[in-house]
Every structure is written in structure tokens, then in C-alpha cells.
Amino acid sequence: MIAAAVGLSHSPLIGKNDPAPGVIAAVDAAMHEVRAFVSAFHPDLVVLYAPDHYNGFFYKEMPPFCLATEANAVGDFGSAAGPLSVDTDAARAIALGVLERGVDLTISARMTVDHGFVQPLEVLFGGIDRVPVVPVFVNGVATPLGPISRIRALGTAIGEAAAELDRRVLFVGSGGLSHDPPVPVLDGAPPRVADALIEGRPPTPEQRARGEQRVVQAGRDYAAGSTAMIPINPTWDNLVLDTLAGGRLDDVDSWSVEWMGAEGGGSAHEVRTWIAAFASLATIGEYRMTSRFYQAIPEWIAGFAAATAAATSLPEAAR
Ligand SMILES: O=C(O)CCc1cccc(O)c1O
Ligand SMILES: [Fe+2]
């Protein structure tokens, strides 16, 4: 296996509630750099770690993580809908390899995914059907959340299993860093909300539009500073990036769920996807973070980060 990694924040508010032009220009430049890295690396397989926002996974059964052998996008917030180009054979082989390594992986033969998966595929590849992909859901919102050490173990097992495939694999983590969008919470929810979170009946177009408008409004409130949401925390976000850049992945095992939520807000747990992606990359040996972008963007409800990493042993021309 030849491997590289990308971590990329997502936000459905991009293009809907935009920050100042200078911020947009800086993000555009960073995205240009990440795309250049990806096209130079030229992956023939993408292992995509992403969370879900109650579009595909519900409390009727809520796995801590789940690998898909096929997947369909719902098209929330105007993102692409329809089937992802899942490499089913690679997905099955990796799933078996992970189980053999003692990590109790859940499998989906028809995963429903949302903007968490779709946005990085659109940003990096221009669509959801452009590159063979193995989608891996990592729960980052639905409590209870287990210890981070198990997410690192998942990333390690997937990296080792993927290494048996003889492919050029790009590991992508989608989400984070600190942010506190208005995602519903089961604990204490009124019966109608609790029922929706448990059963997962598809919302009507009107219900979906209302929910999305609520998130857009939350972005406006977050940017105006008049909100009960936990603020974006650049200090914590840079600690996360420093840890990944330094290859100190065993540090994350001591990060508690409570500490992460207090520092980074209710959706800070989306950084689990980054930890999985970098743990996968780390299975091939030392890596180097080759680019790193960070900007707090309250309009998007995102401590917005983008980073690329490649094996130190990979020749410069192939990075
Ligand atoms: O769909 C939702 O309910 C939440 C949407 C959402 C908003 C801001 C940042 C995110 O990472 C995100 O996912
Ligand atoms: Fe998210």
C-alpha cells in the first residue's frame, strides 16, 4: 500500500451563510492546495471516515462505527444525492481484515449517508461517483460515545487491512474541529423528537427544509455572538492539529469525551474521523503533515481545518 491522508472540516452552510470575502479567499486557496495534493497522489482507493447527522444512523441501532459495502447519499442541504462509487470488493476485504484483527466492526450493505460523506467527495473529487471509495461511518454526535482509544484502534486495523490490498490509498477524515451546531440530543428530548431520533423515518421535504433553516439561522446567531452554543476554540483546534502533525497519536487515548465536548462543543467529536484517518496512515510508518490550514468560521459553525499528510518514505515527486 502507498498511503496518504487528508483531514477536512465540512459545513452545510458553505455558500449559504458566508464569512468575509478575505476568509473565503483563504479557504479557496487552502482547498486548491489540498486538491493539488490529492491529484498528485492520485489515489485508486479512498477510505472515507465521516460522521452522520441523523440522516443514516438512528438510535434504533447506533453503532460506534460502521463500514459500508454500498452507500446512498440523501442530498441534505443541497448536497449530491444518489449512490456513491463504493469499491465493494475492497470494502469487504477491509471489513474482514478488521474483524480478524479483533475490532468488532458493524457492516452495512446499503448505508445512508449525508453531507458528512458527500462534501469531501465533492470538494476533493468533484462528485460522489468519481473515485473508488470505502465509506466508514464514525459516530460523532450520538451519545454515549466510547473512548477515543477504540477509534484509534479502528483506524489502525483499517490501515493494516487496507495494506494487504496493494493499492494507493487516501485516508480522509471529514468534520470538526471545534463547533457546536444545533444537532438534536436524545437525552431529555420531547417524545416526538425522541421518536424521530430513534426510528429515523425520512422527513417530509417541509420538515427537512425547516431543520436546515434552523441550522442556517444558528450560523447567523453564532457569527453574531448571541448564542448559547459553545464557541469555536482555536487553541484546542490547534492542539488537535499539533498532535496529529507531531504523530503523537497515542496522546489521544487520554482525551476524554467530556474534555473534548467542553473544549470543542457537541460536534467536536467529529475529530474522531481525523484520528481514524491519521491512525490508518500511521500504520505504514512515519508520516509528515505536508499542509495545514486553520480558520475559525462561526458563519459556517466550524473551526475549519484542512490538512494533508504523506508517508515520510514516499518520494517527493509522488507526494
Ligand atoms: O446537519 C446537521 O444537523 C448539522 C449540520 C452542521 C452544521 C455545521 C457544521 C457541521 O459539521 C454540521 O454537520
Ligand atoms: Fe458535521
mmCIF file of C-alpha atoms and ligand atoms in Angstrom:
data_model
loop_
_atom_site.group_PDB
_atom_site.id
_atom_site.type_symbol
_atom_site.label_atom_id
_atom_site.label_comp_id
_atom_site.label_asym_id
_atom_site.label_seq_id
_atom_site.Cartn_x
_atom_site.Cartn_y
_atom_site.Cartn_z
ATOM 1 C CA MET A 1 0.000 0.000 0.000
ATOM 2 C CA ILE A 2 1.048 3.529 -0.744
ATOM 3 C CA ALA A 3 -0.856 5.850 1.566
ATOM 4 C CA ALA A 4 -1.662 9.474 2.280
ATOM 5 C CA ALA A 5 -4.226 11.275 4.405
ATOM 6 C CA VAL A 6 -6.429 14.336 4.292
ATOM 7 C CA GLY A 7 -8.419 15.868 7.146
ATOM 8 C CA LEU A 8 -11.142 18.266 6.079
ATOM 9 C CA SER A 9 -13.825 20.110 8.026
ATOM 10 C CA HIS A 10 -17.276 20.154 6.468
ATOM 11 C CA SER A 11 -20.178 22.547 6.810
ATOM 12 C CA PRO A 12 -23.527 22.575 5.067
ATOM 13 C CA LEU A 13 -23.535 26.368 5.469
ATOM 14 C CA ILE A 14 -20.756 26.876 2.914
ATOM 15 C CA GLY A 15 -22.309 29.040 0.191
ATOM 16 C CA LYS A 16 -25.387 29.661 2.372
ATOM 17 C CA ASN A 17 -24.043 31.867 5.144
ATOM 18 C CA ASP A 18 -20.646 33.031 4.036
ATOM 19 C CA PRO A 19 -17.950 34.895 6.005
ATOM 20 C CA ALA A 20 -15.996 37.932 4.723
ATOM 21 C CA PRO A 21 -14.516 37.676 1.192
ATOM 22 C CA GLY A 22 -10.976 37.504 2.604
ATOM 23 C CA VAL A 23 -11.878 34.398 4.604
ATOM 24 C CA ILE A 24 -13.485 32.772 1.556
ATOM 25 C CA ALA A 25 -10.363 33.542 -0.476
ATOM 26 C CA ALA A 26 -8.139 31.943 2.181
ATOM 27 C CA VAL A 27 -10.328 28.811 2.277
ATOM 28 C CA ASP A 28 -10.364 28.644 -1.532
ATOM 29 C CA ALA A 29 -6.569 28.818 -1.612
ATOM 30 C CA ALA A 30 -6.324 26.071 1.010
ATOM 31 C CA MET A 31 -8.791 23.871 -0.916
ATOM 32 C CA HIS A 32 -6.767 24.441 -4.086
ATOM 33 C CA GLU A 33 -3.664 23.200 -2.279
ATOM 34 C CA VAL A 34 -5.452 20.132 -0.885
ATOM 35 C CA ARG A 35 -6.857 19.261 -4.328
ATOM 36 C CA ALA A 36 -3.375 19.610 -5.840
ATOM 37 C CA PHE A 37 -2.028 17.221 -3.180
ATOM 38 C CA VAL A 38 -4.799 14.711 -3.888
ATOM 39 C CA SER A 39 -4.441 14.833 -7.655
ATOM 40 C CA ALA A 40 -0.642 14.456 -7.396
ATOM 41 C CA PHE A 41 -1.075 11.494 -5.047
ATOM 42 C CA HIS A 42 -3.626 10.053 -7.470
ATOM 43 C CA PRO A 43 -5.349 7.566 -5.140
ATOM 44 C CA ASP A 44 -7.002 4.484 -6.583
ATOM 45 C CA LEU A 45 -8.910 3.931 -3.332
ATOM 46 C CA VAL A 46 -10.320 6.384 -0.801
ATOM 47 C CA VAL A 47 -11.181 5.246 2.719
ATOM 48 C CA LEU A 48 -13.553 7.965 3.879
ATOM 49 C CA TYR A 49 -14.268 8.361 7.601
ATOM 50 C CA ALA A 50 -17.269 10.622 8.234
ATOM 51 C CA PRO A 51 -19.974 11.188 10.802
ATOM 52 C CA ASP A 52 -23.739 11.239 10.297
ATOM 53 C CA HIS A 53 -26.267 13.855 11.436
ATOM 54 C CA TYR A 54 -29.362 11.678 11.949
ATOM 55 C CA ASN A 55 -29.846 11.015 8.273
ATOM 56 C CA GLY A 56 -28.497 7.470 8.102
ATOM 57 C CA PHE A 57 -27.964 6.236 11.671
ATOM 58 C CA PHE A 58 -30.567 6.290 14.428
ATOM 59 C CA TYR A 59 -30.935 5.102 17.984
ATOM 60 C CA LYS A 60 -32.919 2.017 16.947
ATOM 61 C CA GLU A 61 -29.408 0.711 16.392
ATOM 62 C CA MET A 62 -26.483 3.104 16.803
ATOM 63 C CA PRO A 63 -23.095 1.512 16.147
ATOM 64 C CA PRO A 64 -19.937 3.333 17.240
ATOM 65 C CA PHE A 65 -18.687 2.865 13.674
ATOM 66 C CA CYS A 66 -19.807 1.045 10.537
ATOM 67 C CA LEU A 67 -18.201 0.191 7.178
ATOM 68 C CA ALA A 68 -20.307 0.252 4.015
ATOM 69 C CA THR A 69 -20.128 -2.107 1.071
ATOM 70 C CA GLU A 70 -22.669 0.112 -0.733
ATOM 71 C CA ALA A 71 -23.928 3.602 0.113
ATOM 72 C CA ASN A 72 -26.525 6.157 -0.954
ATOM 73 C CA ALA A 73 -26.474 9.872 -0.191
ATOM 74 C CA VAL A 74 -29.687 11.592 0.950
ATOM 75 C CA GLY A 75 -28.918 15.005 -0.572
ATOM 76 C CA ASP A 76 -29.311 17.137 2.552
ATOM 77 C CA PHE A 77 -28.565 20.889 2.351
ATOM 78 C CA GLY A 78 -28.417 20.680 -1.443
ATOM 79 C CA SER A 79 -25.540 18.172 -1.458
ATOM 80 C CA ALA A 80 -25.455 15.436 -4.098
ATOM 81 C CA ALA A 81 -27.937 12.567 -3.764
ATOM 82 C CA GLY A 82 -27.652 9.003 -5.022
ATOM 83 C CA PRO A 83 -25.170 6.142 -4.964
ATOM 84 C CA LEU A 84 -21.513 6.577 -4.020
ATOM 85 C CA SER A 85 -18.969 4.721 -6.148
ATOM 86 C CA VAL A 86 -18.182 2.216 -3.400
ATOM 87 C CA ASP A 87 -15.468 -0.354 -4.107
ATOM 88 C CA THR A 88 -17.464 -3.269 -2.727
ATOM 89 C CA ASP A 89 -14.683 -5.832 -3.070
ATOM 90 C CA ALA A 90 -12.183 -3.616 -1.265
ATOM 91 C CA ALA A 91 -14.792 -2.789 1.385
ATOM 92 C CA ARG A 92 -15.484 -6.474 2.048
ATOM 93 C CA ALA A 93 -11.778 -7.318 2.192
ATOM 94 C CA ILE A 94 -11.058 -4.475 4.624
ATOM 95 C CA ALA A 95 -14.070 -5.393 6.776
ATOM 96 C CA LEU A 96 -12.873 -8.976 7.098
ATOM 97 C CA GLY A 97 -9.333 -7.801 7.869
ATOM 98 C CA VAL A 98 -10.625 -5.517 10.622
ATOM 99 C CA LEU A 99 -12.718 -8.286 12.217
ATOM 100 C CA GLU A 100 -9.726 -10.636 12.074
ATOM 101 C CA ARG A 101 -7.738 -8.012 13.995
ATOM 102 C CA GLY A 102 -10.225 -8.071 16.851
ATOM 103 C CA VAL A 103 -12.184 -4.867 16.251
ATOM 104 C CA ASP A 104 -15.929 -5.542 16.273
ATOM 105 C CA LEU A 105 -16.883 -3.710 13.104
ATOM 106 C CA THR A 106 -20.515 -3.285 12.030
ATOM 107 C CA ILE A 107 -21.179 -3.693 8.292
ATOM 108 C CA SER A 108 -23.820 -2.006 6.158
ATOM 109 C CA ALA A 109 -24.696 -3.363 2.725
ATOM 110 C CA ARG A 110 -26.692 -0.178 1.989
ATOM 111 C CA MET A 111 -25.556 2.726 4.123
ATOM 112 C CA THR A 112 -27.425 6.028 4.020
ATOM 113 C CA VAL A 113 -25.010 8.958 4.200
ATOM 114 C CA ASP A 114 -25.319 12.749 4.344
ATOM 115 C CA HIS A 115 -23.205 15.860 3.734
ATOM 116 C CA GLY A 116 -20.555 14.481 6.099
ATOM 117 C CA PHE A 117 -19.552 11.972 3.401
ATOM 118 C CA VAL A 118 -20.690 13.875 0.325
ATOM 119 C CA GLN A 119 -18.963 17.204 0.902
ATOM 120 C CA PRO A 120 -15.368 15.908 0.972
ATOM 121 C CA LEU A 121 -16.033 13.816 -2.150
ATOM 122 C CA GLU A 122 -17.429 16.888 -3.913
ATOM 123 C CA VAL A 123 -14.607 19.161 -2.730
ATOM 124 C CA LEU A 124 -11.738 16.744 -3.429
ATOM 125 C CA PHE A 125 -13.025 14.848 -6.480
ATOM 126 C CA GLY A 126 -15.898 16.895 -7.933
ATOM 127 C CA GLY A 127 -18.611 14.329 -7.190
ATOM 128 C CA ILE A 128 -19.685 11.250 -5.268
ATOM 129 C CA ASP A 129 -19.051 8.803 -8.128
ATOM 130 C CA ARG A 130 -15.545 9.760 -9.273
ATOM 131 C CA VAL A 131 -13.238 7.503 -7.265
ATOM 132 C CA PRO A 132 -13.489 4.037 -5.664
ATOM 133 C CA VAL A 133 -14.395 4.649 -2.039
ATOM 134 C CA VAL A 134 -14.860 2.691 1.176
ATOM 135 C CA PRO A 135 -17.205 4.717 3.415
ATOM 136 C CA VAL A 136 -16.707 4.334 7.163
ATOM 137 C CA PHE A 137 -19.242 5.957 9.466
ATOM 138 C CA VAL A 138 -17.759 7.124 12.776
ATOM 139 C CA ASN A 139 -20.343 8.217 15.326
ATOM 140 C CA GLY A 140 -19.507 11.745 16.479
ATOM 141 C CA VAL A 141 -22.836 13.028 17.779
ATOM 142 C CA ALA A 142 -24.999 10.296 19.311
ATOM 143 C CA THR A 143 -24.143 9.781 22.985
ATOM 144 C CA PRO A 144 -22.950 7.655 24.646
ATOM 145 C CA LEU A 145 -19.572 7.873 22.919
ATOM 146 C CA GLY A 146 -16.908 5.324 23.768
ATOM 147 C CA PRO A 147 -13.221 6.010 24.430
ATOM 148 C CA ILE A 148 -11.111 7.577 21.674
ATOM 149 C CA SER A 149 -8.649 4.684 22.016
ATOM 150 C CA ARG A 150 -11.181 2.468 20.206
ATOM 151 C CA ILE A 151 -11.371 4.919 17.293
ATOM 152 C CA ARG A 152 -7.581 4.845 17.046
ATOM 153 C CA ALA A 153 -7.755 1.032 17.145
ATOM 154 C CA LEU A 154 -10.324 1.100 14.330
ATOM 155 C CA GLY A 155 -8.117 3.376 12.221
ATOM 156 C CA THR A 156 -5.094 1.163 12.866
ATOM 157 C CA ALA A 157 -6.973 -2.042 11.973
ATOM 158 C CA ILE A 158 -8.377 -0.482 8.782
ATOM 159 C CA GLY A 159 -4.900 0.769 7.820
ATOM 160 C CA GLU A 160 -3.401 -2.683 8.341
ATOM 161 C CA ALA A 161 -6.234 -4.389 6.463
ATOM 162 C CA ALA A 162 -6.002 -1.908 3.573
ATOM 163 C CA ALA A 163 -2.248 -2.505 3.385
ATOM 164 C CA GLU A 164 -2.942 -6.033 2.171
ATOM 165 C CA LEU A 165 -4.672 -4.668 -0.956
ATOM 166 C CA ASP A 166 -1.655 -3.282 -2.844
ATOM 167 C CA ARG A 167 -3.420 -0.012 -3.681
ATOM 168 C CA ARG A 168 -2.733 3.738 -3.491
ATOM 169 C CA VAL A 169 -4.976 4.585 -0.578
ATOM 170 C CA LEU A 170 -6.053 8.051 0.542
ATOM 171 C CA PHE A 171 -7.486 8.083 4.077
ATOM 172 C CA VAL A 172 -9.871 11.006 4.552
ATOM 173 C CA GLY A 173 -11.382 12.285 7.806
ATOM 174 C CA SER A 174 -14.419 14.573 7.473
ATOM 175 C CA GLY A 175 -15.607 17.058 10.089
ATOM 176 C CA GLY A 176 -14.644 19.073 13.144
ATOM 177 C CA LEU A 177 -12.845 20.682 14.580
ATOM 178 C CA SER A 178 -14.476 22.573 17.477
ATOM 179 C CA HIS A 179 -18.091 23.512 16.767
ATOM 180 C CA ASP A 180 -21.473 23.273 18.406
ATOM 181 C CA PRO A 181 -24.250 23.179 15.789
ATOM 182 C CA PRO A 182 -27.858 22.563 16.855
ATOM 183 C CA VAL A 183 -27.883 18.774 16.465
ATOM 184 C CA PRO A 184 -30.773 17.230 18.438
ATOM 185 C CA VAL A 185 -29.985 15.259 21.594
ATOM 186 C CA LEU A 186 -31.918 12.171 22.684
ATOM 187 C CA ASP A 187 -31.408 12.665 26.404
ATOM 188 C CA GLY A 188 -34.307 14.793 27.628
ATOM 189 C CA ALA A 189 -35.850 15.198 24.156
ATOM 190 C CA PRO A 190 -39.637 15.580 23.917
ATOM 191 C CA PRO A 191 -41.360 12.355 22.780
ATOM 192 C CA ARG A 192 -41.815 13.469 19.157
ATOM 193 C CA VAL A 193 -38.107 14.364 18.771
ATOM 194 C CA ALA A 194 -37.020 11.224 20.627
ATOM 195 C CA ASP A 195 -39.182 9.123 18.317
ATOM 196 C CA ALA A 196 -37.601 10.727 15.233
ATOM 197 C CA LEU A 197 -34.069 10.124 16.579
ATOM 198 C CA ILE A 198 -34.878 6.501 17.376
ATOM 199 C CA GLU A 199 -36.924 5.457 14.350
ATOM 200 C CA GLY A 200 -35.361 7.557 11.610
ATOM 201 C CA ARG A 201 -38.416 7.931 9.431
ATOM 202 C CA PRO A 202 -37.461 10.035 6.406
ATOM 203 C CA PRO A 203 -38.567 13.650 6.971
ATOM 204 C CA THR A 204 -41.034 15.288 4.606
ATOM 205 C CA PRO A 205 -39.494 17.950 2.328
ATOM 206 C CA GLU A 206 -41.094 20.593 4.572
ATOM 207 C CA GLN A 207 -39.621 19.051 7.728
ATOM 208 C CA ARG A 208 -36.191 18.812 6.091
ATOM 209 C CA ALA A 209 -36.367 22.441 4.935
ATOM 210 C CA ARG A 210 -37.335 23.584 8.440
ATOM 211 C CA GLY A 211 -34.452 21.671 10.007
ATOM 212 C CA GLU A 212 -31.972 23.084 7.504
ATOM 213 C CA GLN A 213 -33.264 26.630 8.003
ATOM 214 C CA ARG A 214 -32.757 26.165 11.743
ATOM 215 C CA VAL A 215 -29.080 25.344 11.128
ATOM 216 C CA VAL A 216 -28.652 28.349 8.796
ATOM 217 C CA GLN A 217 -30.168 30.617 11.474
ATOM 218 C CA ALA A 218 -27.886 29.085 14.096
ATOM 219 C CA GLY A 219 -24.924 30.045 11.888
ATOM 220 C CA ARG A 220 -26.129 33.644 11.791
ATOM 221 C CA ASP A 221 -26.550 33.645 15.593
ATOM 222 C CA TYR A 222 -23.114 32.020 16.089
ATOM 223 C CA ALA A 223 -21.494 34.703 13.896
ATOM 224 C CA ALA A 224 -23.368 37.462 15.752
ATOM 225 C CA GLY A 225 -22.059 36.103 19.038
ATOM 226 C CA SER A 226 -25.568 35.961 20.503
ATOM 227 C CA THR A 227 -25.896 32.291 21.223
ATOM 228 C CA ALA A 228 -25.849 29.642 23.863
ATOM 229 C CA MET A 229 -23.645 27.438 21.699
ATOM 230 C CA ILE A 230 -20.103 26.618 22.854
ATOM 231 C CA PRO A 231 -17.752 28.970 20.947
ATOM 232 C CA ILE A 232 -15.201 27.825 18.399
ATOM 233 C CA ASN A 233 -11.938 27.168 20.261
ATOM 234 C CA PRO A 234 -8.858 27.867 18.103
ATOM 235 C CA THR A 235 -6.493 26.951 20.948
ATOM 236 C CA TRP A 236 -7.974 23.486 21.269
ATOM 237 C CA ASP A 237 -8.231 23.078 17.497
ATOM 238 C CA ASN A 238 -4.533 23.840 17.127
ATOM 239 C CA LEU A 239 -3.729 21.390 19.910
ATOM 240 C CA VAL A 240 -5.564 18.724 17.873
ATOM 241 C CA LEU A 241 -3.645 19.691 14.715
ATOM 242 C CA ASP A 242 -0.312 19.828 16.604
ATOM 243 C CA THR A 243 -0.926 16.338 17.977
ATOM 244 C CA LEU A 244 -1.655 14.917 14.523
ATOM 245 C CA ALA A 245 1.214 16.848 12.907
ATOM 246 C CA GLY A 246 3.611 15.543 15.539
ATOM 247 C CA GLY A 247 2.495 11.951 15.018
ATOM 248 C CA ARG A 248 1.694 11.725 18.739
ATOM 249 C CA LEU A 249 -1.340 9.533 18.176
ATOM 250 C CA ASP A 250 -1.062 7.674 21.459
ATOM 251 C CA ASP A 251 -1.700 11.034 23.179
ATOM 252 C CA VAL A 252 -5.326 10.919 22.033
ATOM 253 C CA ASP A 253 -6.038 7.836 24.136
ATOM 254 C CA SER A 254 -6.084 10.086 27.209
ATOM 255 C CA TRP A 255 -8.566 12.557 25.663
ATOM 256 C CA SER A 256 -11.867 12.073 27.457
ATOM 257 C CA VAL A 257 -15.244 12.530 25.824
ATOM 258 C CA GLU A 258 -16.147 15.101 28.499
ATOM 259 C CA TRP A 259 -12.980 17.140 27.938
ATOM 260 C CA MET A 260 -13.414 17.160 24.166
ATOM 261 C CA GLY A 261 -17.050 18.270 24.441
ATOM 262 C CA ALA A 262 -16.233 21.003 26.972
ATOM 263 C CA GLU A 263 -13.323 22.346 24.910
ATOM 264 C CA GLY A 264 -14.793 21.947 21.449
ATOM 265 C CA GLY A 265 -18.585 21.716 21.701
ATOM 266 C CA GLY A 266 -21.077 18.975 20.987
ATOM 267 C CA SER A 267 -19.763 18.218 17.500
ATOM 268 C CA ALA A 268 -16.046 18.347 18.396
ATOM 269 C CA HIS A 269 -16.339 14.566 18.486
ATOM 270 C CA GLU A 270 -16.261 14.677 14.681
ATOM 271 C CA VAL A 271 -12.456 14.897 15.079
ATOM 272 C CA ARG A 272 -12.728 11.142 15.661
ATOM 273 C CA THR A 273 -12.750 10.870 11.868
ATOM 274 C CA TRP A 274 -9.398 12.684 11.660
ATOM 275 C CA ILE A 275 -7.939 10.444 14.370
ATOM 276 C CA ALA A 276 -9.069 7.336 12.476
ATOM 277 C CA ALA A 277 -7.598 8.625 9.187
ATOM 278 C CA PHE A 278 -4.233 9.542 10.712
ATOM 279 C CA ALA A 279 -4.084 6.260 12.660
ATOM 280 C CA SER A 280 -4.621 4.440 9.370
ATOM 281 C CA LEU A 281 -1.824 6.398 7.705
ATOM 282 C CA ALA A 282 0.478 5.810 10.680
ATOM 283 C CA THR A 283 0.362 2.033 10.095
ATOM 284 C CA ILE A 284 2.790 2.437 7.183
ATOM 285 C CA GLY A 285 5.388 4.199 9.359
ATOM 286 C CA GLU A 286 6.381 7.802 9.903
ATOM 287 C CA TYR A 287 4.352 10.457 8.140
ATOM 288 C CA ARG A 288 4.714 14.175 7.618
ATOM 289 C CA MET A 289 1.928 16.765 7.623
ATOM 290 C CA THR A 290 2.569 18.460 4.277
ATOM 291 C CA SER A 291 -0.010 21.252 4.560
ATOM 292 C CA ARG A 292 -2.148 22.715 7.308
ATOM 293 C CA PHE A 293 -4.876 25.343 7.183
ATOM 294 C CA TYR A 294 -6.973 26.620 10.069
ATOM 295 C CA GLN A 295 -9.571 29.356 10.424
ATOM 296 C CA ALA A 296 -12.385 29.789 12.919
ATOM 297 C CA ILE A 297 -15.500 30.453 10.799
ATOM 298 C CA PRO A 298 -18.568 30.968 13.009
ATOM 299 C CA GLU A 299 -20.747 31.734 9.927
ATOM 300 C CA TRP A 300 -20.218 28.085 8.922
ATOM 301 C CA ILE A 301 -20.305 26.839 12.537
ATOM 302 C CA ALA A 302 -16.832 25.422 12.053
ATOM 303 C CA GLY A 303 -13.369 25.527 13.487
ATOM 304 C CA PHE A 304 -12.446 24.980 9.870
ATOM 305 C CA ALA A 305 -9.311 22.956 9.164
ATOM 306 C CA ALA A 306 -7.752 21.229 6.197
ATOM 307 C CA ALA A 307 -4.572 19.182 6.394
ATOM 308 C CA THR A 308 -2.673 16.766 4.195
ATOM 309 C CA ALA A 309 -0.136 14.140 5.198
ATOM 310 C CA ALA A 310 2.052 11.624 3.425
ATOM 311 C CA ALA A 311 4.474 8.924 4.407
ATOM 312 C CA THR A 312 7.956 10.280 5.066
ATOM 313 C CA SER A 313 9.272 7.412 2.952
ATOM 314 C CA LEU A 314 7.201 8.418 -0.091
ATOM 315 C CA PRO A 315 9.407 10.073 -2.735
ATOM 316 C CA GLU A 316 8.818 13.843 -3.019
ATOM 317 C CA ALA A 317 7.512 13.533 -6.587
ATOM 318 C CA ALA A 318 4.773 11.128 -5.526
ATOM 319 C CA ARG A 319 3.580 13.157 -2.551
HETATM 320 O O1 LIG B 1 -26.995 18.508 9.780
HETATM 321 C C1 LIG B 1 -26.914 18.987 10.925
HETATM 322 O O2 LIG B 1 -27.798 18.865 11.734
HETATM 323 C C2 LIG B 1 -25.654 19.707 11.372
HETATM 324 C C3 LIG B 1 -25.041 20.435 10.225
HETATM 325 C C4 LIG B 1 -23.669 21.033 10.523
HETATM 326 C C5 LIG B 1 -23.537 22.401 10.730
HETATM 327 C C6 LIG B 1 -22.284 22.950 10.955
HETATM 328 C C7 LIG B 1 -21.145 22.178 10.980
HETATM 329 C C8 LIG B 1 -21.251 20.808 10.768
HETATM 330 O O3 LIG B 1 -20.165 19.976 10.834
HETATM 331 C C9 LIG B 1 -22.518 20.248 10.510
HETATM 332 O O4 LIG B 1 -22.568 18.941 10.244
HETATM 333 FE FE FE B 2 -20.901 17.724 10.856
#
